[in-house]
mmCIF file of C-alpha atoms and ligand atoms in Angstrom:
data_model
loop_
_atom_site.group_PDB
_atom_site.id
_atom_site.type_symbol
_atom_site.label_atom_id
_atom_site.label_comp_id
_atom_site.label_asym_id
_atom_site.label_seq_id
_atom_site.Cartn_x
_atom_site.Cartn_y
_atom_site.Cartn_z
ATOM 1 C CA UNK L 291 9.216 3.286 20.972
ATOM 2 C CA UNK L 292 9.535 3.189 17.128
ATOM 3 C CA UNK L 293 9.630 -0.482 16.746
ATOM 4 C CA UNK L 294 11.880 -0.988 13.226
ATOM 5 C CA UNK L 295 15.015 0.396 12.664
ATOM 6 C CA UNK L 296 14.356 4.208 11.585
ATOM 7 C CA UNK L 297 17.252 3.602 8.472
ATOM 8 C CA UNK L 298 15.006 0.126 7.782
ATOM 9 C CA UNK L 299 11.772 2.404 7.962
ATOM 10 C CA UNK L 300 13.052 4.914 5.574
ATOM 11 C CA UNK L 301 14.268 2.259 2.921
ATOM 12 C CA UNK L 302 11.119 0.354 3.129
ATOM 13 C CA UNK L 303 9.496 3.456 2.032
ATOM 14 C CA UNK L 304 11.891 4.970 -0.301
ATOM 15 C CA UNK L 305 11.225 0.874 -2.254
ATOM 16 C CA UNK L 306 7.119 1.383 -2.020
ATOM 17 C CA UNK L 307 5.118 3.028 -4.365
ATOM 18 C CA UNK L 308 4.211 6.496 -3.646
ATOM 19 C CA UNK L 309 1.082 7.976 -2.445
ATOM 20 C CA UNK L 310 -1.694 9.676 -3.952
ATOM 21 C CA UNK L 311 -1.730 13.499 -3.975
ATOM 22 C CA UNK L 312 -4.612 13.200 -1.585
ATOM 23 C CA UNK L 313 -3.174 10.830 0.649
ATOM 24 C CA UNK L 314 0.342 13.156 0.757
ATOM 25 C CA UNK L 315 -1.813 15.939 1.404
ATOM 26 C CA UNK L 316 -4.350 14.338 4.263
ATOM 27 C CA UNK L 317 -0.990 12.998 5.971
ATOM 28 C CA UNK L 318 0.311 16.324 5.537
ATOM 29 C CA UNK L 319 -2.991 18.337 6.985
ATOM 30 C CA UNK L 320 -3.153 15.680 9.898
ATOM 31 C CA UNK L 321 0.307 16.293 11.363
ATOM 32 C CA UNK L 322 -0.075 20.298 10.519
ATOM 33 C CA UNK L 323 -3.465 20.824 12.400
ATOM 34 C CA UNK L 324 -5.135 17.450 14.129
ATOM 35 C CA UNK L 325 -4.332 15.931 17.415
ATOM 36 C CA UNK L 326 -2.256 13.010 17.865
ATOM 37 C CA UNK L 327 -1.147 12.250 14.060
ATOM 38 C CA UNK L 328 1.004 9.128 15.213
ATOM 39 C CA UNK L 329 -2.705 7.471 14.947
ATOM 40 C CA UNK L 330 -2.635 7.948 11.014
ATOM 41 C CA UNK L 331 -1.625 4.762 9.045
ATOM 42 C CA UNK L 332 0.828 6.551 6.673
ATOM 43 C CA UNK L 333 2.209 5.614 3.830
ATOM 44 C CA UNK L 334 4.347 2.198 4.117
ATOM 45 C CA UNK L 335 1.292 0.530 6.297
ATOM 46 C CA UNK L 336 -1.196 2.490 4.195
ATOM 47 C CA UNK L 337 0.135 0.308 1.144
ATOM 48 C CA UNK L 338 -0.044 -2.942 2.723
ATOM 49 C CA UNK L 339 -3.666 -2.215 3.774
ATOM 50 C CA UNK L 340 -4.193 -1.562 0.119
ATOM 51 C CA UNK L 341 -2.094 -4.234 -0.998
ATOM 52 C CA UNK L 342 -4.183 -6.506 1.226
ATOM 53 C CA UNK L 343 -7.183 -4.990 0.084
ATOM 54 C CA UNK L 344 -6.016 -5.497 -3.845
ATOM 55 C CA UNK L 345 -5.670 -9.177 -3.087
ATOM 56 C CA UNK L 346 -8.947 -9.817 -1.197
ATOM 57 C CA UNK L 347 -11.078 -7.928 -3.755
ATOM 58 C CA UNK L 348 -13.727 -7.384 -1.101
ATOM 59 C CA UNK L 349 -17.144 -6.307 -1.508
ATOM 60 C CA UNK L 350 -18.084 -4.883 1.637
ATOM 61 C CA UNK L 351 -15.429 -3.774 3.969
ATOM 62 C CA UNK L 352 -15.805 -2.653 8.049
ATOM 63 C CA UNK L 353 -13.296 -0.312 9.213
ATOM 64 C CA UNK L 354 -14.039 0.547 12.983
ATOM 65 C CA UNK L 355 -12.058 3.476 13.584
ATOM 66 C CA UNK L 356 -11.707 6.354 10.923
ATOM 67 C CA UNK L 357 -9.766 9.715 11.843
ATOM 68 C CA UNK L 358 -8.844 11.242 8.846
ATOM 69 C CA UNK L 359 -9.634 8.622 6.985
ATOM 70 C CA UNK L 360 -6.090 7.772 5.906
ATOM 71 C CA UNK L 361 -6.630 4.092 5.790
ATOM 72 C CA UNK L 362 -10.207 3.972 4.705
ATOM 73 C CA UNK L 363 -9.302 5.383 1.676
ATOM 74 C CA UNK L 364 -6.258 2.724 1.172
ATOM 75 C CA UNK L 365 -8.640 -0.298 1.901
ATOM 76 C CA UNK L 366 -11.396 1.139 -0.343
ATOM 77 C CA UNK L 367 -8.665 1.156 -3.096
ATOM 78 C CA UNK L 368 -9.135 -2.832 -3.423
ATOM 79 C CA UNK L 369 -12.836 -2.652 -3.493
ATOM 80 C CA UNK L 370 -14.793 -4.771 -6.223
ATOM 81 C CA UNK L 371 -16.593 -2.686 -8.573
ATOM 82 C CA UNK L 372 -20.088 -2.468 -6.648
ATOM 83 C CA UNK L 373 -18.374 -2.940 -3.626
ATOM 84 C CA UNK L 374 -18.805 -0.369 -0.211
ATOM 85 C CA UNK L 375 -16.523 0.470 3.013
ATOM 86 C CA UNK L 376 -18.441 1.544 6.201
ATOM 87 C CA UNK L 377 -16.334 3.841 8.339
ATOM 88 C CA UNK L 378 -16.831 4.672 12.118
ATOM 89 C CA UNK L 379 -15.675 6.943 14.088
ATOM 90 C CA UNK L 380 -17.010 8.788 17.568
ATOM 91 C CA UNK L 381 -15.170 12.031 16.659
ATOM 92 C CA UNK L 382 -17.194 14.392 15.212
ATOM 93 C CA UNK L 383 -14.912 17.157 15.160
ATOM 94 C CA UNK L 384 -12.733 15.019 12.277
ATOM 95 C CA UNK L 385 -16.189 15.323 10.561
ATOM 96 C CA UNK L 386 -16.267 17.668 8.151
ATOM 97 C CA UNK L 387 -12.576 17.342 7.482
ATOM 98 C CA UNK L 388 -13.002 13.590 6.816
ATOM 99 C CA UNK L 389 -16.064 14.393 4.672
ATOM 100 C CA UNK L 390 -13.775 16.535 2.069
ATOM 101 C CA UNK L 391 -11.210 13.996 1.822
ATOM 102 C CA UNK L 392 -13.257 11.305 0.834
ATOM 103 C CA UNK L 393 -15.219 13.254 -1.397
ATOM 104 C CA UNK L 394 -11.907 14.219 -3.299
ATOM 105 C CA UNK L 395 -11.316 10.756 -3.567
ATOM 106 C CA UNK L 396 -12.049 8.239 -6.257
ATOM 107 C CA UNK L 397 -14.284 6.501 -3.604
ATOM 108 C CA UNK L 398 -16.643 8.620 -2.272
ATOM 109 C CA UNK L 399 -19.560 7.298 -3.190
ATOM 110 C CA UNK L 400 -18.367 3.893 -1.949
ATOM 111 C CA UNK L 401 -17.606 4.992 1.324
ATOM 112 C CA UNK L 402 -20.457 5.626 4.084
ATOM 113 C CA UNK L 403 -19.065 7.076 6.744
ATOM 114 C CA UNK L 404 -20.913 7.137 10.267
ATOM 115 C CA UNK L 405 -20.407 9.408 13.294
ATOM 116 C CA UNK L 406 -21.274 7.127 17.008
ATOM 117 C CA UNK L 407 -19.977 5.015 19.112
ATOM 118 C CA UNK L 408 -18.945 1.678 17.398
ATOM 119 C CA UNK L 409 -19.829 -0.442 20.017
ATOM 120 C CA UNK L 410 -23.208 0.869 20.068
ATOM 121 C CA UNK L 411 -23.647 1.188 15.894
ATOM 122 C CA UNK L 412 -22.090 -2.859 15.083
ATOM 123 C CA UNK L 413 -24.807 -4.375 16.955
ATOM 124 C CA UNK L 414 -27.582 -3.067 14.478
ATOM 125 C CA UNK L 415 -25.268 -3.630 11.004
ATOM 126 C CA UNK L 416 -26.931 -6.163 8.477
ATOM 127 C CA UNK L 417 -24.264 -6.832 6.161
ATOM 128 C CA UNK L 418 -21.656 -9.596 6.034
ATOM 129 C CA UNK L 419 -18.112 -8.575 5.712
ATOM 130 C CA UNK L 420 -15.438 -9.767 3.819
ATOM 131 C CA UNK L 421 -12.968 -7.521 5.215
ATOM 132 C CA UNK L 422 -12.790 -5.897 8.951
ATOM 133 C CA UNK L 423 -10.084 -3.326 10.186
ATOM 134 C CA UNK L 424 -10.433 -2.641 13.801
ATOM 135 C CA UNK L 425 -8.535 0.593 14.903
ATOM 136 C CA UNK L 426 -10.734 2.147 16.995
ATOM 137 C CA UNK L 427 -10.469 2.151 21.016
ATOM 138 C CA UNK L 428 -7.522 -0.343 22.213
ATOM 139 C CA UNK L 429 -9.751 -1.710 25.438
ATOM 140 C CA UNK L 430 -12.849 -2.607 23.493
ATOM 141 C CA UNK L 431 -10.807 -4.868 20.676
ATOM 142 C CA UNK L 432 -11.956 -7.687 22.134
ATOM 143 C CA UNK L 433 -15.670 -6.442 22.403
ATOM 144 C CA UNK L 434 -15.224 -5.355 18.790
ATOM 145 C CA UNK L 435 -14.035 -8.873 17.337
ATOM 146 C CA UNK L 436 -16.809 -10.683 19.004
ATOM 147 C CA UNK L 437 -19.266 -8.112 17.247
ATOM 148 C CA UNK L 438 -18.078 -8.823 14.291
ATOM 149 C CA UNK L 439 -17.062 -12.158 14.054
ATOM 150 C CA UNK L 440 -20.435 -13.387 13.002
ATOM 151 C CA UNK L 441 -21.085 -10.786 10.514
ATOM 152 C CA UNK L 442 -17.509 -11.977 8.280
ATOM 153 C CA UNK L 443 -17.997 -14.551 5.673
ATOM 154 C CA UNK L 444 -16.062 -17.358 6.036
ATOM 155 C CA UNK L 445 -12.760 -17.254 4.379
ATOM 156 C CA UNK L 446 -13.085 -13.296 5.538
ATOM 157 C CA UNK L 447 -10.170 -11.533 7.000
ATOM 158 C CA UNK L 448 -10.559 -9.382 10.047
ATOM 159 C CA UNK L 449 -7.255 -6.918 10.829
ATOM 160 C CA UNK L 450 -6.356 -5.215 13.976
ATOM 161 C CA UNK L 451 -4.049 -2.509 14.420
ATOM 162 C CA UNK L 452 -1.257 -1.784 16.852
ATOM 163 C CA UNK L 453 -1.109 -5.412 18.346
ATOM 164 C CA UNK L 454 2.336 -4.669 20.279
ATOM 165 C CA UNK L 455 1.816 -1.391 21.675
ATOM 166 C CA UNK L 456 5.106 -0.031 20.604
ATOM 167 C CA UNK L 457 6.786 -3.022 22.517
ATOM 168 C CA UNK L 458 4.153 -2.229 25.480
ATOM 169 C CA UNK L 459 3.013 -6.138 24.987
ATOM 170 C CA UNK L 460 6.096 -7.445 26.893
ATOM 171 C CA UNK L 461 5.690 -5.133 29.552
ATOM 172 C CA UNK L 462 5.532 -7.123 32.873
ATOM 173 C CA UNK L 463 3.182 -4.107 34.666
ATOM 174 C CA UNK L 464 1.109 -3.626 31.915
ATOM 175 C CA UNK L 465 -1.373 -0.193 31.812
ATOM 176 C CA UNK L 466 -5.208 -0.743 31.388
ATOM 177 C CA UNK L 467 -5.023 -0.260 27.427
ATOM 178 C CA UNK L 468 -1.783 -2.918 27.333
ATOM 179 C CA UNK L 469 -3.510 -5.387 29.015
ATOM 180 C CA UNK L 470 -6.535 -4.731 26.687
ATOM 181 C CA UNK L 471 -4.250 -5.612 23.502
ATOM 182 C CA UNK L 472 -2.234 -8.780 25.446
ATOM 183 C CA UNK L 473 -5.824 -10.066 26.084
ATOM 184 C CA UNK L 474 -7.037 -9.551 23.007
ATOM 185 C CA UNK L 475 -3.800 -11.477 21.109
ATOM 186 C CA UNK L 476 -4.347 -14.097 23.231
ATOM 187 C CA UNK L 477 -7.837 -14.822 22.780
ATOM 188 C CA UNK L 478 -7.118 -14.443 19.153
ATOM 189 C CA UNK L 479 -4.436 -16.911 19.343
ATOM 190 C CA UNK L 480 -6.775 -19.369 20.929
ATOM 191 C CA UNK L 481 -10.095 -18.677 18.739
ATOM 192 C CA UNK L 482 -9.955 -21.858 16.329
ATOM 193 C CA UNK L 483 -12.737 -20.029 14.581
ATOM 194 C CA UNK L 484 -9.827 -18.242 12.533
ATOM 195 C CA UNK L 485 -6.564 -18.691 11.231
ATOM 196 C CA UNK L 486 -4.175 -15.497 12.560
ATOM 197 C CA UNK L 487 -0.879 -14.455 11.720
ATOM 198 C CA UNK L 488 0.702 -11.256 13.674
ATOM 199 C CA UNK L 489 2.516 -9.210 11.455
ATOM 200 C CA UNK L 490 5.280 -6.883 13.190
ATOM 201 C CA UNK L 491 4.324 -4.568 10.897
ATOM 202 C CA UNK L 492 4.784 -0.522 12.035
ATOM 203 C CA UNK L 493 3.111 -0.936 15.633
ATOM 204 C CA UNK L 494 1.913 -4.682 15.118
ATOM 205 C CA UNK L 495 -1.232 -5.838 12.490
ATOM 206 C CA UNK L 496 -2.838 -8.960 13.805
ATOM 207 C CA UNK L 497 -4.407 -11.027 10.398
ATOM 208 C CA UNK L 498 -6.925 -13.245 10.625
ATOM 209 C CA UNK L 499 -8.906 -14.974 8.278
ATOM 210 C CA UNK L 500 -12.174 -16.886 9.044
ATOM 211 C CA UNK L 501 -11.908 -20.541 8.787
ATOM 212 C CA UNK L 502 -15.357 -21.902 10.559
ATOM 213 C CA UNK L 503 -18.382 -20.731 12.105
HETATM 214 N N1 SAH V 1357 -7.642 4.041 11.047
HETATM 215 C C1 SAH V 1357 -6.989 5.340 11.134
HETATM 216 C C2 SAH V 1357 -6.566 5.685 12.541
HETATM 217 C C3 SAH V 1357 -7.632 5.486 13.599
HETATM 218 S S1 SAH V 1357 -7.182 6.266 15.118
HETATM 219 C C4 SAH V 1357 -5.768 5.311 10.247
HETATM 220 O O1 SAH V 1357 -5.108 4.280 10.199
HETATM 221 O O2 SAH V 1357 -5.416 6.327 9.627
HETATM 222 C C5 SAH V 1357 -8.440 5.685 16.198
HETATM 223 C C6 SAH V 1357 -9.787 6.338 15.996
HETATM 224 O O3 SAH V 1357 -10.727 5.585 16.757
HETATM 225 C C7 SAH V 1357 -9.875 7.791 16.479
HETATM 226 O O4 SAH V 1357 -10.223 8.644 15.414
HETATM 227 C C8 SAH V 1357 -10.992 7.745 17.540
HETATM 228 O O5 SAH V 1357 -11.867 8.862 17.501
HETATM 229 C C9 SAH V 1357 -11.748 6.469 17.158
HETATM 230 N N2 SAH V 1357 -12.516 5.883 18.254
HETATM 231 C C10 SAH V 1357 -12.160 5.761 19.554
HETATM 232 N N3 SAH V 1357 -13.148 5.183 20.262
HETATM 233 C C11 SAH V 1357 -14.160 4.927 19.389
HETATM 234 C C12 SAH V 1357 -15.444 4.333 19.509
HETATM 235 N N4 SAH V 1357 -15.910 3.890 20.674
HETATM 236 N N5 SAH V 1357 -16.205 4.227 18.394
HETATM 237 C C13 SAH V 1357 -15.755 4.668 17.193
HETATM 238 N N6 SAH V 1357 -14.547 5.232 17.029
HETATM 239 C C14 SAH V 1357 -13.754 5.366 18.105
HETATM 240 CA CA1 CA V 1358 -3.809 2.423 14.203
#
């Protein structure tokens, strides 16, 4: 279920600024010859993650989650000079792929990109964050937040994507991954560690910045 209005969708976009070449043409490759391309951010939520980004002027950003690294390449866009996004992802078949795009890009040499499990690479991570996407695995959000929570500055933001589940969230029987996300906005909702704000956004980005320790 397409959450907005499909005539709403397609004004939004016509009334935000257009792509990059690259970005047309990795949305454009993704759909053509990689599996499930409804993952990719796209272009409307691809410009409020750089928007976002813009207005954060991070240093270091953590984006858990890669495929073809649509959205990496929209956060990286707010970088500050000096500053470096760390992409993961457990599919290596995107690899190569992935690797082209981003060395196309204006970024590449800002972006280190990491084949592995996330759960299993965030443990062992030294830096602090001042920006987090999570978009990786939908049962493990909660495991992923509580990796990274400590490693965000405070007055960090941490995002997670596709909050409602294409409506899924209201669902009274709830499937595993469903149940996953409900849990996870609701421990969000009750961390006072940070301030959150659920933006119905495309499929639902949950904001939160870090307010305390
Ligand atoms: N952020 C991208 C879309 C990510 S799709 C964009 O907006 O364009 C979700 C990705 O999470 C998939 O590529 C999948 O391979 C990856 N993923 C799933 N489980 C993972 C895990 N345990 N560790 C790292 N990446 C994982
Ligand atoms: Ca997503």
């Amino acid at each position: 279920m397409d959450l907005i209005n499909e005539q709403i969708q397609h004004y939004a976009e016509r009334h935000t600024s257009t792509e990059t070449d690259l970005l047309k043409k990795i949305d454009r490759d993704t759909h053509a010859k990689v599996l499930m391309p409804r993952m990719l951010s796209g272009h409307l939520q691809g410009k409020v993650l750089s928007m976002l980004s813009h207005m954060i002027r991070p240093k270091c950003i953590l984006e858990i989650g890669t495929y073809t690294g649509y959205s990496a390449l929209c956060l990286a866009e707010g970088l500050q000079e000096g500053g470096k996004l760390i992409t993961l992802d457990i599919n290596e078949e995107l690899e190569d792929r992935v690797r082209t795009y981003f060395a196309a890009s204006a970024f590449g040499e800002k972006i280190d990109y990491r084949i592995g499990n996330a759960a299993t690479i965030i443990p062992g991570l030294t830096e602090t964050f001042d920006l987090v996407f999570i978009d990786a695995d939908k049962e493990r959000y909660s495991l992923y937040f509580d990796q990274v929570i400590d490693k965000v500055r405070i007055g960090g933001f941490i995002m997670a994507d596709n909050v409602l589940w294409s409506g899924k969230v209201l669902n009274a029987k709830p499937d595993k991954d469903t149940r996953a996300i409900v849990e996870f906005n609701k421990k969000i909702q009750e961390d006072p560690r940070v301030e959150n704000v659920l933006l119905p956004i495309r499929d639902g980005i949950m904001l939160m910045r870090k307010v305390s320790l």
